[in-house]
Coordinates of C-alpha atoms in Angstrom, one line a residue:
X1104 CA -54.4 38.0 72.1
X1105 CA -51.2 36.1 72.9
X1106 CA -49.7 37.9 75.4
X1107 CA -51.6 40.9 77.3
X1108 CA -48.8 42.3 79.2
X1109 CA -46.8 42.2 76.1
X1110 CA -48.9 45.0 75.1
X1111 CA -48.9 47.4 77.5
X1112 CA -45.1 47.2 77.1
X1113 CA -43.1 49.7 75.6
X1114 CA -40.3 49.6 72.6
X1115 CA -37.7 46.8 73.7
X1116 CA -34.4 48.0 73.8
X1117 CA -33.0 47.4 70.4
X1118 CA -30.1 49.7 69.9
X1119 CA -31.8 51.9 67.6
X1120 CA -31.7 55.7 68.3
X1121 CA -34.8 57.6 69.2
X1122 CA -33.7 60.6 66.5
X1123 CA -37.2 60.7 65.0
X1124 CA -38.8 64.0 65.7
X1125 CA -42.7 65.1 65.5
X1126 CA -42.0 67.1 62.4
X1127 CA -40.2 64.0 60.7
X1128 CA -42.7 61.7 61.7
X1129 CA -45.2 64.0 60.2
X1130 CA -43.5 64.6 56.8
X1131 CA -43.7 61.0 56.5
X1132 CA -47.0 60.6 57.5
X1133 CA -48.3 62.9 54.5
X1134 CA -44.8 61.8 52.6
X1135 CA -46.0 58.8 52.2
X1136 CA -49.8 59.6 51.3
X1137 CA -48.8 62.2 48.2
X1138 CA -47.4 60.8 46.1
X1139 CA -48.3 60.5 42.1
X1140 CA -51.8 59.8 43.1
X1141 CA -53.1 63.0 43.3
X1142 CA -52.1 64.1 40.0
X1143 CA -53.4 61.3 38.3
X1144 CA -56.4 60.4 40.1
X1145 CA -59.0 63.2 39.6
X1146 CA -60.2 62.0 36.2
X1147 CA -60.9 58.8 37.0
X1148 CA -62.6 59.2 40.6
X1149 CA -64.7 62.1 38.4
X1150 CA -65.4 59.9 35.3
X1151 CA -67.0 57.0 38.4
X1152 CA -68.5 60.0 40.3
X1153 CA -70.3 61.4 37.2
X1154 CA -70.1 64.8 38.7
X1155 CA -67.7 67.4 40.4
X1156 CA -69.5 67.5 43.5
X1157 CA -70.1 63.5 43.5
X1158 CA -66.4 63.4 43.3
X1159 CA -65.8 66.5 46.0
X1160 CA -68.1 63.9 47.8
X1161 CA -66.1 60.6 47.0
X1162 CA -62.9 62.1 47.7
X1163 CA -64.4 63.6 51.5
X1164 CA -66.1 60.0 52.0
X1165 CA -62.8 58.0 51.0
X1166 CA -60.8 60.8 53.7
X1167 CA -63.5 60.3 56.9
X1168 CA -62.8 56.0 56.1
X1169 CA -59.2 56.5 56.0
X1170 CA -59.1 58.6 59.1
X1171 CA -61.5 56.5 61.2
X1172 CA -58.3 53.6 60.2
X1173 CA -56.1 55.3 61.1
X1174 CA -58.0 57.1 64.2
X1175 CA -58.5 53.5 65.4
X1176 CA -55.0 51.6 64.7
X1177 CA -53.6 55.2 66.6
X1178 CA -54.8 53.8 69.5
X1179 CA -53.4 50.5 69.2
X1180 CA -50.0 52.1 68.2
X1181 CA -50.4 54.2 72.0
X1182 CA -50.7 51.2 73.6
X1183 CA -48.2 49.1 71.6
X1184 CA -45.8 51.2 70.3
X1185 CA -42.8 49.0 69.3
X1186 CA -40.9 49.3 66.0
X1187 CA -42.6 47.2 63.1
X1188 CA -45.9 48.3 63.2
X1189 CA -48.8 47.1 61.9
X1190 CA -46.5 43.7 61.7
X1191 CA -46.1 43.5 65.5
X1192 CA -49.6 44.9 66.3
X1193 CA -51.0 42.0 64.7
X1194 CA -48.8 39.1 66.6
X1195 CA -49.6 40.8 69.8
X1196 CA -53.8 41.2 69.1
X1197 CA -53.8 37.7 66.6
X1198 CA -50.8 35.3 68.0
X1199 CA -47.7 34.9 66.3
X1200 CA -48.4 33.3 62.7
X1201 CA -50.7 36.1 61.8
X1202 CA -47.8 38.8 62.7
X1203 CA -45.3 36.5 60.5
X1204 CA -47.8 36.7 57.2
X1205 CA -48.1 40.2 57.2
X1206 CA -44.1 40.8 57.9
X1207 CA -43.2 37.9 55.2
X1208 CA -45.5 39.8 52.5
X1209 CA -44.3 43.3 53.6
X1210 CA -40.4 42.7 53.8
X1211 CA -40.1 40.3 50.9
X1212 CA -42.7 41.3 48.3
X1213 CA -45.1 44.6 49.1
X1214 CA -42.2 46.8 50.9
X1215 CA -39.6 46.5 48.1
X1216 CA -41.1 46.4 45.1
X1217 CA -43.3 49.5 46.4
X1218 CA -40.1 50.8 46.3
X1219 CA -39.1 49.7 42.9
X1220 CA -42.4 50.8 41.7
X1221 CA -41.6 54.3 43.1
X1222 CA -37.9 54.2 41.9
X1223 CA -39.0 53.7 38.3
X1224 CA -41.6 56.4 38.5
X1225 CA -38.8 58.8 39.9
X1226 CA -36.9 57.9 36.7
X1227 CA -40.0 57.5 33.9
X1228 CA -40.8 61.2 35.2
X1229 CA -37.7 62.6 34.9
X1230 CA -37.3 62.0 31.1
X1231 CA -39.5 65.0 30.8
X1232 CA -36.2 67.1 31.6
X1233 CA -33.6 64.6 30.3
X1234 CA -34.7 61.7 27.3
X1235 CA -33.7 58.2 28.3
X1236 CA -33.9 54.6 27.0
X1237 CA -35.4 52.1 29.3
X1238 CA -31.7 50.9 30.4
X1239 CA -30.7 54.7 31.2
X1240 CA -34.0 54.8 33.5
X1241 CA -33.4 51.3 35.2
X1242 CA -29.6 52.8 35.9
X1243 CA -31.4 56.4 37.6
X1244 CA -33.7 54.5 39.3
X1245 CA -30.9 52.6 41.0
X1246 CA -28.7 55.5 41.8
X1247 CA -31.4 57.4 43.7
X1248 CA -32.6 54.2 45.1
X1249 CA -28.4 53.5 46.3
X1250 CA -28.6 57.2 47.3
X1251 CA -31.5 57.4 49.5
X1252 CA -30.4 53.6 50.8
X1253 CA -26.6 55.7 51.9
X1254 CA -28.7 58.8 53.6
X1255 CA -30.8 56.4 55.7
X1256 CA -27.9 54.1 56.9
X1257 CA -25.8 56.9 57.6
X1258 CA -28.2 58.1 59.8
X1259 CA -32.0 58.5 60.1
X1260 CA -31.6 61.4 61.2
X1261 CA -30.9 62.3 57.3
X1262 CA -33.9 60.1 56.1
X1263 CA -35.7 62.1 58.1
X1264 CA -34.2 65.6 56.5
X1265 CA -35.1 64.7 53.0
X1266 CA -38.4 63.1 54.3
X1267 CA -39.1 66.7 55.6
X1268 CA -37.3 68.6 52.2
X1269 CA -39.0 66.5 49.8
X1270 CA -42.7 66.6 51.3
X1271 CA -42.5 70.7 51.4
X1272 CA -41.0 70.7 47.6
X1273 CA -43.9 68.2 46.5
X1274 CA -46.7 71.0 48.5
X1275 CA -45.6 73.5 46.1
X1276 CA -47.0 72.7 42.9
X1277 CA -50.0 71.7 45.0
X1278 CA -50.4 75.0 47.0
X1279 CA -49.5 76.5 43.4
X1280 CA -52.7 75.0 41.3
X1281 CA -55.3 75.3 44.7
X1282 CA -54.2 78.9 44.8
X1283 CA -53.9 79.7 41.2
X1284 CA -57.7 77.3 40.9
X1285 CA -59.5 78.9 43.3
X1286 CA -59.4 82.4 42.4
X1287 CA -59.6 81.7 38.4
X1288 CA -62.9 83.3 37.5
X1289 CA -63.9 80.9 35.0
X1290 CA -65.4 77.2 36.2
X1291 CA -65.4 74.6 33.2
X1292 CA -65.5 71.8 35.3
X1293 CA -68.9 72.6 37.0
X1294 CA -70.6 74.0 34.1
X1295 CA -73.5 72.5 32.4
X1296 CA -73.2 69.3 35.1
X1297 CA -76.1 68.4 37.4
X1298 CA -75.2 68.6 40.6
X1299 CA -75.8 64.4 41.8
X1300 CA -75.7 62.1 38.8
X1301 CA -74.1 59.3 39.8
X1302 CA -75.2 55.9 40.8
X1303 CA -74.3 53.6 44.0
X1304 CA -71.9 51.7 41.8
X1305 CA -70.1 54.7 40.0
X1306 CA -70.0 56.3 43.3
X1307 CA -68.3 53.0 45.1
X1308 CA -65.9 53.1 42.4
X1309 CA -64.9 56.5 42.7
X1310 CA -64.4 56.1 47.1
X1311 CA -62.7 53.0 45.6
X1312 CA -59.8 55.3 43.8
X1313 CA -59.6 57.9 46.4
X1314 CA -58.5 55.2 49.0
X1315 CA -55.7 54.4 46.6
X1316 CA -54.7 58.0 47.1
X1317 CA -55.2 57.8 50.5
X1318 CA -52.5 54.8 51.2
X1319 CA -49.3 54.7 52.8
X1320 CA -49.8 56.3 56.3
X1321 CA -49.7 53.1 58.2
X1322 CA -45.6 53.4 57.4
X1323 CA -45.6 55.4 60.1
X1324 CA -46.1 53.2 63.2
X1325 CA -43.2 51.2 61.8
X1326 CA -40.8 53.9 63.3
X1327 CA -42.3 53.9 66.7
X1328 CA -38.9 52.4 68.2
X1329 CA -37.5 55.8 67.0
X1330 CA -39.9 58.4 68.0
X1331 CA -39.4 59.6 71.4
X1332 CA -42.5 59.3 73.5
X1333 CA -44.1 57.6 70.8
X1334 CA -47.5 56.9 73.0
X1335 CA -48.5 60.5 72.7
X1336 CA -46.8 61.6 69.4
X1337 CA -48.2 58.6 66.9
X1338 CA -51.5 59.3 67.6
X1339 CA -51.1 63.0 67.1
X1340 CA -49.5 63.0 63.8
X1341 CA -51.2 60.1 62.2
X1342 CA -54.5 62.7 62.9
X1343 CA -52.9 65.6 61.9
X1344 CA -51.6 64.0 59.2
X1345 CA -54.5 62.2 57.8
X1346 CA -56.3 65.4 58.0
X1347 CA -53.9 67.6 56.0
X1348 CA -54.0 65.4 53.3
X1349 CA -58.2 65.5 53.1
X1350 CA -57.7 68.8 53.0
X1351 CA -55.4 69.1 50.1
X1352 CA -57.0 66.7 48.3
X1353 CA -60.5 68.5 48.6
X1354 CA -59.1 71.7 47.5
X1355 CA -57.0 70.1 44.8
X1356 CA -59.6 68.8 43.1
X1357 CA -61.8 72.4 43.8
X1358 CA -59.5 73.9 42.0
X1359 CA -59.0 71.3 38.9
X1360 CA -62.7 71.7 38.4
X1361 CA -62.2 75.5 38.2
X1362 CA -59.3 75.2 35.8
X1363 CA -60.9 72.6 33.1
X1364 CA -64.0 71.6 31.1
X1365 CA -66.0 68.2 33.0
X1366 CA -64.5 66.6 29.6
X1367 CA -61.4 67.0 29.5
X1368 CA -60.7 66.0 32.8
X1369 CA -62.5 62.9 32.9
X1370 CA -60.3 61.9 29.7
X1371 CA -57.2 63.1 30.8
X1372 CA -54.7 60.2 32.2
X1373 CA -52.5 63.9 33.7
X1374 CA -54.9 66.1 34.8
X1375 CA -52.9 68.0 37.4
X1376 CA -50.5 68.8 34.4
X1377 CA -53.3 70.1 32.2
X1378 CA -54.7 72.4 34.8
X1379 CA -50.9 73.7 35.7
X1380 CA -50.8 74.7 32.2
X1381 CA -53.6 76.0 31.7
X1382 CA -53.3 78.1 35.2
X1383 CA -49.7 79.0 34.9
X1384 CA -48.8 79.3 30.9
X1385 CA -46.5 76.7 28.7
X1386 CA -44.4 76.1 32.1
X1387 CA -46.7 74.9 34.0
X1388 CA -46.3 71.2 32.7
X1389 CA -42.7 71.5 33.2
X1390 CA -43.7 72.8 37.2
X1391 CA -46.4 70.0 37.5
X1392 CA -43.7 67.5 36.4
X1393 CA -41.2 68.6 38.5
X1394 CA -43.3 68.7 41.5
X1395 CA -44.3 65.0 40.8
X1396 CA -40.9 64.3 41.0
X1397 CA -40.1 65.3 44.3
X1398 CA -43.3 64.0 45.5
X1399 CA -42.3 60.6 44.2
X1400 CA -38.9 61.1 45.9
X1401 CA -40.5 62.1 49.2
X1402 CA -42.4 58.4 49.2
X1403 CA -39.2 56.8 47.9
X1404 CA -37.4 57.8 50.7
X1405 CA -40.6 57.1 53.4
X1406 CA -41.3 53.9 51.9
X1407 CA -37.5 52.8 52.4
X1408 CA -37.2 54.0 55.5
X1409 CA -40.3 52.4 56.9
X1410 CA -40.2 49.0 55.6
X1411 CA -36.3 48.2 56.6
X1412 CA -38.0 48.5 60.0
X1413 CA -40.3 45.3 59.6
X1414 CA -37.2 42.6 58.7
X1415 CA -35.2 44.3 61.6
X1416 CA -38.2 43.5 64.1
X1417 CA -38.9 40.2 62.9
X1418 CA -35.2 39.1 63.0
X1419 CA -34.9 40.8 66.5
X1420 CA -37.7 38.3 67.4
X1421 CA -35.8 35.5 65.8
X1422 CA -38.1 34.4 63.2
X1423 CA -37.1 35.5 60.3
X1424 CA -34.5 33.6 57.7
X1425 CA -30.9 35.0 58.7
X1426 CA -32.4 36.6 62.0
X1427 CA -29.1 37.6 63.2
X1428 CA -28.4 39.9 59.9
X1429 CA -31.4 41.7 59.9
X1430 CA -31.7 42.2 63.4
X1431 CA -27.9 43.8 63.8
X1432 CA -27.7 48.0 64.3
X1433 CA -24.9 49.6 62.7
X1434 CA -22.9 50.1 65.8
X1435 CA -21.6 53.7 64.7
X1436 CA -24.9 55.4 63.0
X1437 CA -27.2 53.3 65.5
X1438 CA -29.5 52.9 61.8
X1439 CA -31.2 49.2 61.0
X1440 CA -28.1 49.4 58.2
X1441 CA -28.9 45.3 57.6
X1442 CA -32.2 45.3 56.8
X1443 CA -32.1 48.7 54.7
X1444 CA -29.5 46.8 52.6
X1445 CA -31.5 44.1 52.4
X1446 CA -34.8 45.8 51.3
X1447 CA -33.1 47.9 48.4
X1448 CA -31.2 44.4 47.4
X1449 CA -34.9 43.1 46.9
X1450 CA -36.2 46.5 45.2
X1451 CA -32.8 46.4 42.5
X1452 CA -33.8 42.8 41.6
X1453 CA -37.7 44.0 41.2
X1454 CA -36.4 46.5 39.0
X1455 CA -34.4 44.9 36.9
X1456 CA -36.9 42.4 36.4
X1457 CA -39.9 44.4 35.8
X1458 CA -42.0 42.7 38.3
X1459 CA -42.9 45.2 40.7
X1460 CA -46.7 46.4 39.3
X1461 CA -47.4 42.8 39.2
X1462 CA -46.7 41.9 42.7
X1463 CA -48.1 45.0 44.6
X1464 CA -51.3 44.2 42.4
X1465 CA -51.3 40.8 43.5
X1466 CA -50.6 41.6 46.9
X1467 CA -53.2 44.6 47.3
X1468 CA -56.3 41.8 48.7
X1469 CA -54.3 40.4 51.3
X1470 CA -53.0 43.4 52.7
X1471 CA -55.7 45.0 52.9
X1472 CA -57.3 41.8 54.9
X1473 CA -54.4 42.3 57.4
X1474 CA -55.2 46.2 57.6
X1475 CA -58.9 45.1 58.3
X1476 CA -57.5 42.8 60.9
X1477 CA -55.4 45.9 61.9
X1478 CA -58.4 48.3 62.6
X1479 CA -60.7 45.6 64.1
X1480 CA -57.5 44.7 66.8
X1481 CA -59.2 47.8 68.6
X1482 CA -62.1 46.3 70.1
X1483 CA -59.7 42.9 70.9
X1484 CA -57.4 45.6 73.1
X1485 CA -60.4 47.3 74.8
X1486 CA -61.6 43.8 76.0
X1487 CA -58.0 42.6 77.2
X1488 CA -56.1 45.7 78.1
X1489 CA -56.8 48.0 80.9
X1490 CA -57.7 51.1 80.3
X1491 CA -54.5 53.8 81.5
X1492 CA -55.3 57.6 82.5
X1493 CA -53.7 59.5 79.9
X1494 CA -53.6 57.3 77.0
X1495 CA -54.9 57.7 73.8
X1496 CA -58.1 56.6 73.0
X1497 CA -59.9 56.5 70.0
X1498 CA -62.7 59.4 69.9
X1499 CA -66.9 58.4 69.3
X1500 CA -65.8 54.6 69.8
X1501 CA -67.0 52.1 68.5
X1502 CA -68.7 54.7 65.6
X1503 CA -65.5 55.0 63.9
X1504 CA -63.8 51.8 64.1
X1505 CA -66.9 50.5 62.3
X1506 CA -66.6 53.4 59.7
X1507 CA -63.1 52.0 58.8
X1508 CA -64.0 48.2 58.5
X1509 CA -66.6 49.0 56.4
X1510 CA -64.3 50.8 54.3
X1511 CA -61.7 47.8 54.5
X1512 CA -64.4 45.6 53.7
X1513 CA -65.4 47.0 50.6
X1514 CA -62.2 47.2 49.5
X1515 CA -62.0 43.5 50.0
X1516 CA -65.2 42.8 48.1
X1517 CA -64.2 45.3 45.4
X1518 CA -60.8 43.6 44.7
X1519 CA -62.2 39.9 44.9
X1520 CA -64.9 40.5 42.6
X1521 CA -62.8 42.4 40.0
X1522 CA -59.6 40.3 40.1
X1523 CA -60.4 36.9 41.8
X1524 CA -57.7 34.8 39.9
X1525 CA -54.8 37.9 41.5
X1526 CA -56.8 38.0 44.9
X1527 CA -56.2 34.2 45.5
X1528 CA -52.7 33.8 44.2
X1529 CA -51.8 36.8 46.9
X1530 CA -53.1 34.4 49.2
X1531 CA -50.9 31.7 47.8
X1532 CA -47.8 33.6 48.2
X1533 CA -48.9 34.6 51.9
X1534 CA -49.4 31.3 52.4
X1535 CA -45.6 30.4 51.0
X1536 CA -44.8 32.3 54.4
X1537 CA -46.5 29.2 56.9
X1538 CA -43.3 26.5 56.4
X1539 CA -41.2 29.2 56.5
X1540 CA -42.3 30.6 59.9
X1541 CA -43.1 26.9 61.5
X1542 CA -39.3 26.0 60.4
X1543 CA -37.9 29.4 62.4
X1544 CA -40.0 28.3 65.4
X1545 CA -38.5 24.5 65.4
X1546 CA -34.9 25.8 64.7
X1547 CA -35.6 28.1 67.5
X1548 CA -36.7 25.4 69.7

């Protein structure tokens, strides 16, 4: 650890204004979790499971990793709770280069064409309602991308209101198929299955696709210079957060399996659609559909929001390319105005040129070694920070920090071994980011 007293320190005083609330922070905790995933993903975690409790199973095994993650990087987030996150965790527990990887990969590459990826969705979705050609989507996916960039410079306060709107609207069709699922008296899904049928391999696949659905609450911690007394409230809502969403997804997928046959939703690519229908009539595509939509706009607007705050922290540090841009706070709405410009900037040229599946796929190895790093900084800070009365700690330590390496770690042997020519050239671009941070430091010298 670089710098001990660095992390016992609280958010430097960077101008921005401490406007988000528990509520907010919450919405984009499970904002940024739901998103398409879990109307897509049921079929395929089932078809690996082999059976609907196997994937009940998968889906409660993939939630208990994710939460002892999260449960662990909570506590690092108590004790370090400065804006950027996850990227200023790491140069505080791993020295300075580390820090700089992760915060070159997330502001230039994973951050905004996440964002793309989620701005074309918004758009491919909406032609249910409204036909378009590929142009005519590029164009919506701009204007709600330039229309969630003008709510969140105008104030975050804003972000934070749709963050809140959009997360509620996307619970809807969700609360509609659990509710409509559970009390159907007919179960197709668990009929004529055996109860355990699948093997370690299909069953590590299918914990493999529910931790896809789990991503995206790490965004959080990358608002901590917002949140006011963010010691006490990160660690609360990542916990409620993470929780909620096990929950949801759990009865979710109860209530698929009560809706349609084993075979059909194993083959399905929209499953949640073909259980809304055949819950709620011919209009339940329509409400599935519409109900992606705003959950797609809910982690639009999260994902935005969040990543601007990664460039603004590094360029406050003075290590980034034009440090003095990124770093500046629009002196009316006290929002990181520079760097939300400059992540949409990047997400308009992803989306234009079609690149954006390719680089979050080539990208997902090497985050996910940082997020390793991430959860395994917890035993660094127990050996070189203090323990303080009243601060978070993470609960049966070191149990669950163990439970979420593991999980990282089989991500990261999952991904190598299925795509080890994408897993090394993520580690290429990372790499890109070395000259790049050793030029900042000699100009800065």
């Amino acid at each position: 650890m670089s710098n001990t007293s660095k992390a016992s320190s609280g958010p430097s005083g960077n101008g921005l204004k401490k406007s988000v609330t528990f509520l907010e922070a919450m919405a984009i905790v499970v904002g940024m979790i739901i998103g398409s995933g879990i109307f897509l993903k049921p079929g395929i975690v089932l078809a690996s499971a082999g059976s609907p409790w196997m994937s009940i199973l998968a889906w409660v095994t993939g939630g208990i990793i994710t939460l002892a993650s999260a449960l662990s990087v909570a506590e690092i987030a108590a004790t370090i709770p400065k804006a950027g996150g996850l990227y200023a965790y790491l140069e505080d527990l791993y020295g300075e280069v580390v820090g700089f990887l992760l915060g070159w990969v997330q502001a230039v590459i994973s951050y905004p064409a996440s964002v793309a990826a989620l701005a074309i969705a918004f758009a491919s979705y909406s032609g249910y309602f409204l036909p378009m050609n590929g142009i005519q989507q590029k164009l919506l996916a701009i204007g709600i991308l330039l229309f969630i960039l003008l709510m969140n410079v105008i104030s975050t306060k804003y972000g934070g209101i749709i963050q809140l709107v959009a997360t509620a609207g996307k619970l809807i069709p969700v609360v509609g198929i659990v509710a409509f699922g559970l009390i159907s008296g007919t179960q197709p899904g668990f009929a004529g299955v055996s109860g355990l049928t699948a093997g370690a391999a299909g069953f590590g696949a299918a914990i493999l696709g529910t931790l896809w659905a789990y991503d995206g609450w790490i965004g959080v911690t990358n608002m901590a210079g917002e949140m006011k007394n963010p010691a006490k409230t990160l660690p609360k809502v990542i916990l409620i957060g993470v929780s909620f969403v096990i929950v949801v997804y759990v009865l979710f997928n109860l209530a698929i399996f009560r809706a349609l046959p084993f075979e059909q939703i194993v083959s399905s690519p929209t499953p949640g659609a073909d259980a809304a229908q055949a819950l709620l009539g011919s209009g339940g595509g329509a409400f599935i559909t519409a109900g992606i939509i705003v959950s797609v706009l809910g982690a639009l607007n999260g994902y935005l929001m969040t990543a601007a705050r990664v460039p603004q922290a590094m360029g406050e540090r003075g290590i980034a390319p034009f440090s003095g841009f990124l770093k500046r706070i629009h002196p009316r709405f006290g929002t990181p105005a520079n760097a939300l410009m400059f992540q949409a900037a990047l997400a308009i040229i992803y989306i234009f040129s079609g690149t954006f599946n390719t680089l979050t796929d080539l990208l997902v190895f090497v985050l996910w070694i940082f997020f390793t790093a991430g959860v395994f900084g917890v035993f660094i800070l127990r050996r070189t920070v203090a323990p303080s009365s009243g601060r978070y700690r993470v609960p049966l330590y070191p149990i669950t920090p163990i439970i979420g390496i593991a999980g990282g770690l089989y991500i990261l042997g999952s991904t190598l071994m299925d795509s080890p020519g994408r897993s090394l050239i993520g580690i290429g671009i990372t790499l890109v980011g070395l000259p790049v941070f050793y030029y900042m430091k000699k100009k800065g010298r």
